[in-house]
PDB file of C-alpha atoms and ligand atoms in Angstrom:
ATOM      1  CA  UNK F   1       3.472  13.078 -44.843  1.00  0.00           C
ATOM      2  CA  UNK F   2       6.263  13.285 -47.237  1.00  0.00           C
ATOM      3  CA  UNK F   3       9.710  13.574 -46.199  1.00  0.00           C
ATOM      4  CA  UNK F   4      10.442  16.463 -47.220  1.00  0.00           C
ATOM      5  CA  UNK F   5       7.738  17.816 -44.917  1.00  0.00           C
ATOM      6  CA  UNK F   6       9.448  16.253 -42.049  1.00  0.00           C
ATOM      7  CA  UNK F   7      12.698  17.727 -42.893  1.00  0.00           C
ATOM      8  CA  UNK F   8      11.294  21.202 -43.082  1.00  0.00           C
ATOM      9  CA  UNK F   9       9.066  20.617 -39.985  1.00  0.00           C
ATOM     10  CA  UNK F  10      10.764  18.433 -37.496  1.00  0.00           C
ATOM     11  CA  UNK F  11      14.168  18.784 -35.845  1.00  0.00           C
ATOM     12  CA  UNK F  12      15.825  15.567 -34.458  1.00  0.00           C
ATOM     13  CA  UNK F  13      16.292  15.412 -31.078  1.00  0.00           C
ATOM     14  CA  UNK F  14      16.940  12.102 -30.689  1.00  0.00           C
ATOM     15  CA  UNK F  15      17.863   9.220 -33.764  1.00  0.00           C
ATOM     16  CA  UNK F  16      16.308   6.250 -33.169  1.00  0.00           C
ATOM     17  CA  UNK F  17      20.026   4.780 -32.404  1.00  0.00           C
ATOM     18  CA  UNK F  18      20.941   7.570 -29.530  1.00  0.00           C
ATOM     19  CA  UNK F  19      17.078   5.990 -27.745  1.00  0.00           C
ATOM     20  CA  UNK F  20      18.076   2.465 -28.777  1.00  0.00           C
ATOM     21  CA  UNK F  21      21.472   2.568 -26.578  1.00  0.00           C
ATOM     22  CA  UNK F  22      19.994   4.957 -23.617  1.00  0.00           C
ATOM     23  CA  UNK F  23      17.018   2.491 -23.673  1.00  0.00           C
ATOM     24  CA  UNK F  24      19.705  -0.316 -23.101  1.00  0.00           C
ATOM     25  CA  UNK F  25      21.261   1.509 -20.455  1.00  0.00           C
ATOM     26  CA  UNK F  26      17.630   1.354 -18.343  1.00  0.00           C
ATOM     27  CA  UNK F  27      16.688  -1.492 -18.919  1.00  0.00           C
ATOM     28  CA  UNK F  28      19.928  -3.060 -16.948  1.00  0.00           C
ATOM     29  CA  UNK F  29      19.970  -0.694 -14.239  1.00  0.00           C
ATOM     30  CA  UNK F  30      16.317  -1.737 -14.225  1.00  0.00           C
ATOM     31  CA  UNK F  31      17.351  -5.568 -14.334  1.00  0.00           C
ATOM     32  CA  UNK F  32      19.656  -5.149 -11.575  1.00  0.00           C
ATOM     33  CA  UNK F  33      16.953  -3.144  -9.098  1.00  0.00           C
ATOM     34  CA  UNK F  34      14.609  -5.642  -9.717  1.00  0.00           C
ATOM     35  CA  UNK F  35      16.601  -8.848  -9.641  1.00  0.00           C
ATOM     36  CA  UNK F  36      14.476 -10.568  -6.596  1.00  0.00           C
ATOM     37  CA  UNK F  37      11.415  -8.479  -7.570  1.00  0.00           C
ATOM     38  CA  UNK F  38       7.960  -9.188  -8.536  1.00  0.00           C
ATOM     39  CA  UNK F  39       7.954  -6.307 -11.437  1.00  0.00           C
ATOM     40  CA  UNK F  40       4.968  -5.359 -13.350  1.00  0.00           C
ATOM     41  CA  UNK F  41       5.236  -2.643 -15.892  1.00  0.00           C
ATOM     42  CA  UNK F  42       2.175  -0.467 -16.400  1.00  0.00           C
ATOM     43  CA  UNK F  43       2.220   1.632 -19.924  1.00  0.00           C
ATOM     44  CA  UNK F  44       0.300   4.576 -19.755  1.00  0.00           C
ATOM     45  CA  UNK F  45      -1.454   4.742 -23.373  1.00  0.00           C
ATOM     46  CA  UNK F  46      -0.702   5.400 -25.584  1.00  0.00           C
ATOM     47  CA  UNK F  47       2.382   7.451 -25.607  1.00  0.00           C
ATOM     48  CA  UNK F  48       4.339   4.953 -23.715  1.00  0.00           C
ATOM     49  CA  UNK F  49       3.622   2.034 -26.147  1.00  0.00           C
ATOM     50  CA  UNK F  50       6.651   2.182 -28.583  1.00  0.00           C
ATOM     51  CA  UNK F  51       9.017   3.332 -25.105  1.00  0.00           C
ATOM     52  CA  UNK F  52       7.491  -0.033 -23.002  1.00  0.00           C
ATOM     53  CA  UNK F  53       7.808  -2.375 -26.058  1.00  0.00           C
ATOM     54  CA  UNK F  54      11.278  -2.133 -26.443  1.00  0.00           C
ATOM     55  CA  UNK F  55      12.529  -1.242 -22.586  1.00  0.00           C
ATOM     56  CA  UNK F  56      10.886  -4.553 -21.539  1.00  0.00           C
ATOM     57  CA  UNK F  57      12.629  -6.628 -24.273  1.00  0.00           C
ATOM     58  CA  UNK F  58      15.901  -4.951 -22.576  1.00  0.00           C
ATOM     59  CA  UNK F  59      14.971  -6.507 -19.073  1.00  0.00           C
ATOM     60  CA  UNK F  60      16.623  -9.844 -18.382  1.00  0.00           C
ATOM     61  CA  UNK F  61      13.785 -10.856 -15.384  1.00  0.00           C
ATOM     62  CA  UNK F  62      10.230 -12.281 -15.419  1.00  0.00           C
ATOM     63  CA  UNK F  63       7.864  -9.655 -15.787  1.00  0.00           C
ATOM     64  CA  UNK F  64       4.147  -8.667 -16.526  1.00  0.00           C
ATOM     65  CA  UNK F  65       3.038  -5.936 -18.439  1.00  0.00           C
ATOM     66  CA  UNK F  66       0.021  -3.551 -18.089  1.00  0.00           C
ATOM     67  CA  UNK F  67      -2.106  -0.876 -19.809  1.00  0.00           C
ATOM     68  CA  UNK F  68      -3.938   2.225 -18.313  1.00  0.00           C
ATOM     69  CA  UNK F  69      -5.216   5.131 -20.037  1.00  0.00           C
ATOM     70  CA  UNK F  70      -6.386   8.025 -18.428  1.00  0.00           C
ATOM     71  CA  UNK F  71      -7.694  11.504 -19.620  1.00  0.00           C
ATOM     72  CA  UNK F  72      -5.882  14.531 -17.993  1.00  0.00           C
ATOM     73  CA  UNK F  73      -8.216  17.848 -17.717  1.00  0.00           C
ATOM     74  CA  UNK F  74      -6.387  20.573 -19.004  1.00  0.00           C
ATOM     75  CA  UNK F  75      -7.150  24.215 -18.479  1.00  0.00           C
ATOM     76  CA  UNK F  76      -6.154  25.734 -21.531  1.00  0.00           C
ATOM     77  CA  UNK F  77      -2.624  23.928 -22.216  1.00  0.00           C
ATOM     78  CA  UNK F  78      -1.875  23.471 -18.545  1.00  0.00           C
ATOM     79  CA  UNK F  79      -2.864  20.430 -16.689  1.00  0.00           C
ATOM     80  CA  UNK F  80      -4.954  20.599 -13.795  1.00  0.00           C
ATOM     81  CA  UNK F  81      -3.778  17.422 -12.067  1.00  0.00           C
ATOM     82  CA  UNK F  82      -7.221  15.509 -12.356  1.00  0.00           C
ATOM     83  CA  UNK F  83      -7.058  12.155 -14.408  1.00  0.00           C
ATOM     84  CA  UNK F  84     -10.186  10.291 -15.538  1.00  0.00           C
ATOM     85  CA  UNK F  85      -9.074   6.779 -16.252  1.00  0.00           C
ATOM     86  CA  UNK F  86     -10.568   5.734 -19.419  1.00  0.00           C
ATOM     87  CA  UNK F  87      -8.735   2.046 -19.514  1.00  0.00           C
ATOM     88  CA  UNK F  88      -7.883   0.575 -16.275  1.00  0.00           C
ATOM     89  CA  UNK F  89      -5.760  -2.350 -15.020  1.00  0.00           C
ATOM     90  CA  UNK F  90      -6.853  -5.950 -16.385  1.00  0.00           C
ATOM     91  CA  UNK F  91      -4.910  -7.536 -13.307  1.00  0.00           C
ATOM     92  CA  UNK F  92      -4.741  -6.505  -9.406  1.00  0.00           C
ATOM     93  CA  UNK F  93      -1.141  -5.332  -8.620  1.00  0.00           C
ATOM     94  CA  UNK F  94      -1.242  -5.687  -4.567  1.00  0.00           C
ATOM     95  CA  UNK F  95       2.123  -7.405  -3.665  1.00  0.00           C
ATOM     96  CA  UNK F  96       3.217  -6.238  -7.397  1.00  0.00           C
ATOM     97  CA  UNK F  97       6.334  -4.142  -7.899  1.00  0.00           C
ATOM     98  CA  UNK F  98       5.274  -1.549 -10.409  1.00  0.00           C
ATOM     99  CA  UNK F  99       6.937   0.252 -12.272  1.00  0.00           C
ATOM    100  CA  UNK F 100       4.599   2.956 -14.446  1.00  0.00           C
ATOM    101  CA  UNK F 101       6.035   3.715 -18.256  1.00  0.00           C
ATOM    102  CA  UNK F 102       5.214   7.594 -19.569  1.00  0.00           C
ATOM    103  CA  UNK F 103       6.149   8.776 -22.564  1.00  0.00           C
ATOM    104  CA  UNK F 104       7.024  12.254 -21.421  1.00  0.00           C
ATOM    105  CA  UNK F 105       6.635  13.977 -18.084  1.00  0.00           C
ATOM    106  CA  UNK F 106       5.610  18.153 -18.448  1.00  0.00           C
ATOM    107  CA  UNK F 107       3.862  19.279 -15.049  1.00  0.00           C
ATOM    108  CA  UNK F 108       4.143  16.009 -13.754  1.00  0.00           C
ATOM    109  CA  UNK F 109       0.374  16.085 -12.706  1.00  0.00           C
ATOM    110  CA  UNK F 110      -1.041  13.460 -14.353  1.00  0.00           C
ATOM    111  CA  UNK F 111       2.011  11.210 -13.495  1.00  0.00           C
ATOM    112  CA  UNK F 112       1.979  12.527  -9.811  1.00  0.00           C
ATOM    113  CA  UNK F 113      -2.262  11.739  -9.845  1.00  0.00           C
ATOM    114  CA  UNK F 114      -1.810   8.689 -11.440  1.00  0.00           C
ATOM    115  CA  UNK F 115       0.851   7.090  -8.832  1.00  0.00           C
ATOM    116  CA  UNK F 116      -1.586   8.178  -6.211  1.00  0.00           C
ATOM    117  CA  UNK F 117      -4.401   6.216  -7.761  1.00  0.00           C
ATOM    118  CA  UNK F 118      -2.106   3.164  -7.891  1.00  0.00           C
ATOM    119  CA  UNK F 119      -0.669   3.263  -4.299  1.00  0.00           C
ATOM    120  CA  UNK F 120      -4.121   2.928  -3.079  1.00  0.00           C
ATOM    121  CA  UNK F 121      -4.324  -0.455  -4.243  1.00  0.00           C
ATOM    122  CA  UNK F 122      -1.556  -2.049  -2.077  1.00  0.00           C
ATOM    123  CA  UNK F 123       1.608  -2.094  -4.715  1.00  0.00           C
ATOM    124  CA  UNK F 124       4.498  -3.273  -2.650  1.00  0.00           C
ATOM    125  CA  UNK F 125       7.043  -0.183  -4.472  1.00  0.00           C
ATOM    126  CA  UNK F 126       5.400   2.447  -7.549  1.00  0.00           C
ATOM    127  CA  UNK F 127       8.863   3.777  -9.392  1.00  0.00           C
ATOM    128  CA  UNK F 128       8.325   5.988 -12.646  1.00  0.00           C
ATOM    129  CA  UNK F 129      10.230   5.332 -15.833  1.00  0.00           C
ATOM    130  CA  UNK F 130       9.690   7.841 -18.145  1.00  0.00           C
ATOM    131  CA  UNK F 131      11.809   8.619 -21.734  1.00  0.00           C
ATOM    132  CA  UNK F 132      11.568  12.021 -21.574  1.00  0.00           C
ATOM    133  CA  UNK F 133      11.440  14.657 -18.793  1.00  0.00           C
ATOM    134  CA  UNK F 134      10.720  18.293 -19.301  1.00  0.00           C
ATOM    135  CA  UNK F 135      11.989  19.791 -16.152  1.00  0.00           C
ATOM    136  CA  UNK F 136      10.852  23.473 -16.661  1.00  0.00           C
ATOM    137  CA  UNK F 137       7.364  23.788 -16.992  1.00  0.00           C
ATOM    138  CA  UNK F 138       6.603  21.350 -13.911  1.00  0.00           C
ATOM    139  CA  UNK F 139       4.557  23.842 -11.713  1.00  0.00           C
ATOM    140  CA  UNK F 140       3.060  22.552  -8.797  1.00  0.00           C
ATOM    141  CA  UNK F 141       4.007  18.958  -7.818  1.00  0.00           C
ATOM    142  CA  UNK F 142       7.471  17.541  -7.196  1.00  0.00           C
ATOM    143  CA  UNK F 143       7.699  14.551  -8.660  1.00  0.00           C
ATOM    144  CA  UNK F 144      10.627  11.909  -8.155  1.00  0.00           C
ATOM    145  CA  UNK F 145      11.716   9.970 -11.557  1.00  0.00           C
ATOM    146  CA  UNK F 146      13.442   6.887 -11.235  1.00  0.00           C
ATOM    147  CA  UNK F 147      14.635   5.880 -14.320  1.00  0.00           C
ATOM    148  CA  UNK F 148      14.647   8.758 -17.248  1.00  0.00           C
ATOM    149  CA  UNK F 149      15.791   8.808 -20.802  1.00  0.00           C
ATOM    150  CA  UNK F 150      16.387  12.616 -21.458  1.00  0.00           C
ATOM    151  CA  UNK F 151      16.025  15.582 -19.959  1.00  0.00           C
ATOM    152  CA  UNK F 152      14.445  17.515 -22.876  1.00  0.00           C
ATOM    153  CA  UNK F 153      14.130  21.576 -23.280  1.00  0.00           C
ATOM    154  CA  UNK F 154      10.320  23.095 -23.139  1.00  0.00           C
ATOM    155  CA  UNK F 155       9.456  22.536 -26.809  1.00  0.00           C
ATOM    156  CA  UNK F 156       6.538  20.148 -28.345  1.00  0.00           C
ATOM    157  CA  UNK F 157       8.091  17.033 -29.417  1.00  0.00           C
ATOM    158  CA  UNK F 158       6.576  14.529 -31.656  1.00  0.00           C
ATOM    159  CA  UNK F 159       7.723  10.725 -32.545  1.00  0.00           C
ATOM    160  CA  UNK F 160       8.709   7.152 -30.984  1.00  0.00           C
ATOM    161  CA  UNK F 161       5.194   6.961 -29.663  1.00  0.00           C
ATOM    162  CA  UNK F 162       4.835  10.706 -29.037  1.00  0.00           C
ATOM    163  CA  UNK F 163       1.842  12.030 -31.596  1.00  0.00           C
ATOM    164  CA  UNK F 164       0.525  15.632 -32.454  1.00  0.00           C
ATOM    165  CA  UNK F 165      -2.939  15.261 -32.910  1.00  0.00           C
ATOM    166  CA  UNK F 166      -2.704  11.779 -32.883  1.00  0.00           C
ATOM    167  CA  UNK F 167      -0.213  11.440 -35.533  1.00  0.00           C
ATOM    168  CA  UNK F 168       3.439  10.642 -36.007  1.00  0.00           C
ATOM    169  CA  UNK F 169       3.944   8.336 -33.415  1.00  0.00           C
ATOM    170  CA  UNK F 170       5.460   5.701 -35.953  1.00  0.00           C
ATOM    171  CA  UNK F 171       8.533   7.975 -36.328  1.00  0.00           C
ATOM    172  CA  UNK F 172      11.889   6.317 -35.006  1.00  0.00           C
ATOM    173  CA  UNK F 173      13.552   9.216 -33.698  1.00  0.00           C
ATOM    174  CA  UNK F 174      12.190  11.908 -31.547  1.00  0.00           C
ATOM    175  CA  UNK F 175      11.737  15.712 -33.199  1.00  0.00           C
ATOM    176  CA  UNK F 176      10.613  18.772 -32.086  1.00  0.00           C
ATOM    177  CA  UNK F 177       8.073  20.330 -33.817  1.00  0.00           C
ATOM    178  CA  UNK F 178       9.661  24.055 -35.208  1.00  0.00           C
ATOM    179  CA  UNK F 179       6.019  25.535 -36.046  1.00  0.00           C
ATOM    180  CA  UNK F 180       3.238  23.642 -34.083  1.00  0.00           C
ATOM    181  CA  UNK F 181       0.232  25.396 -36.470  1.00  0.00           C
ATOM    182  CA  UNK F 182       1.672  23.349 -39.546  1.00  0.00           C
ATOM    183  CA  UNK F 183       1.915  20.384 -38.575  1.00  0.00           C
TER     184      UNK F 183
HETATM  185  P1  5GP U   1       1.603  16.435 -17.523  1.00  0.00           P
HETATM  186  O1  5GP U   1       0.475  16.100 -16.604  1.00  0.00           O
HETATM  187  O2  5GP U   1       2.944  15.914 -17.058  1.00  0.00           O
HETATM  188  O3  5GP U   1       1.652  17.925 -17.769  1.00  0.00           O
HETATM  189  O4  5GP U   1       1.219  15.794 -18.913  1.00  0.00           O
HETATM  190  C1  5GP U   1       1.986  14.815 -19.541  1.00  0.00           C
HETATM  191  C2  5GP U   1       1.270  14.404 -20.819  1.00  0.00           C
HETATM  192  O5  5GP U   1       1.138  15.548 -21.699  1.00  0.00           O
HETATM  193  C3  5GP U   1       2.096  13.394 -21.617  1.00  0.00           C
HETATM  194  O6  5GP U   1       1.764  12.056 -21.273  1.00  0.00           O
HETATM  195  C4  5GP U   1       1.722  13.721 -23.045  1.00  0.00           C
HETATM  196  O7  5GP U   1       0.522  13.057 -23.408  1.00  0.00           O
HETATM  197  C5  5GP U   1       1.437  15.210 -23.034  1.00  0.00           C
HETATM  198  N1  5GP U   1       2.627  15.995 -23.476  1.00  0.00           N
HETATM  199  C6  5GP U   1       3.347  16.859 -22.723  1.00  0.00           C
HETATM  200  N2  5GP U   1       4.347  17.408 -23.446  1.00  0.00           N
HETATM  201  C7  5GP U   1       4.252  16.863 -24.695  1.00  0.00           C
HETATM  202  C8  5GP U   1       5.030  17.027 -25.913  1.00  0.00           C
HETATM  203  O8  5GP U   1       6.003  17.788 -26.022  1.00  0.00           O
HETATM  204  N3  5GP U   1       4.631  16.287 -26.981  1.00  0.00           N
HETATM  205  C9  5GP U   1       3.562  15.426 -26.941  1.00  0.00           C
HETATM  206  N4  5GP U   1       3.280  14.767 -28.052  1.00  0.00           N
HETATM  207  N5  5GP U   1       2.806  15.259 -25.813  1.00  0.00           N
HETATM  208  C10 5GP U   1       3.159  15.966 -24.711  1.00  0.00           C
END
């Protein structure tokens, strides 16, 4: 992956400085919901990992952290709204207040499955914080988003924990992939 290649490939979005200071901004409005909380945050692997690593270190409170992965079924590209969960919780989060970390929200179906899932175990609030939102392809479920980073247009986007194919996740900033078949 030469840089070049990125260049030619990938437009910036998003530099890693614009997500540093809008990553800042939610983690104090998040610091200021959840001042006499008891706030877990639950990443949703792994697009969410590079997002929760540094929105937690921008939370002034006592918190826990979490992991899930699940597995959406997709017909064809669109999701169908049923998640297997391939990694769950290592800790109970009854009495928790939870707040679930996505990388990017598209139909919202695995997000909207997902906070079903957890509200059956007897979280005392489930909020969504997700860094990006794609707000035109969401088809069938509303979902509400508490805490967003960007509203992004409907285009594939790769980096800052986002991966094509399971790559370029390490990138800093977040691009959009120009032609998907090269990359
Ligand atoms: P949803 O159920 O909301 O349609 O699916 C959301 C999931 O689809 C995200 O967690 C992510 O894994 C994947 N996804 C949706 N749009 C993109 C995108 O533009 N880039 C990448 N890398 N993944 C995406």
């Amino acid at each position: 992956m030469t840089t070049e290649f990125i260049n030619q490939n990938l437009e910036t979005l998003y530099s890693a400085e614009q997500i540093k200071s809008r990553v800042q901004e939610l983690g104090k409005q998040i610091t200021n919901d959840y001042a006499d909380k008891d706030l877990v945050l639950v990443g949703v692997l792994k697009g969410s990992c590079v997002f929760m690593a540094d929105l937690m270190r921008e939370i002034d409170l006592k918190l826990s952290i979490d992991f899930m992965a699940v597995s959406s079924y997709k017909d064809g590209t669109v999701s169908t709204g049923d998640v297997e969960i391939l990694k769950d919780l290592t800790n109970p989060i009854r009495d928790k207040d939870v707040i679930v970390c996505e990388d990017i929200v598209d139909t919202g179906l695995t997000l909207f499955r997902l906070t079903e899932i957890l509200g059956s175990r007897g979280a005392s609030s489930i909020k969504i914080a997700t860094l990006l939102d794609k707000p035109e392809p969401r088809i069938k479920k509303e979902l509400e988003i508490d805490y967003c980073g960007f509203q992004i247009p409907n285009r594939f986007v790769v980096g800052y924990g986002l991966d094509a194919a399971g790559r370029y996740r390490n990138l800093p900033f977040i691009a959009a992939v120009r032609n998907p078949a090269e990359i």
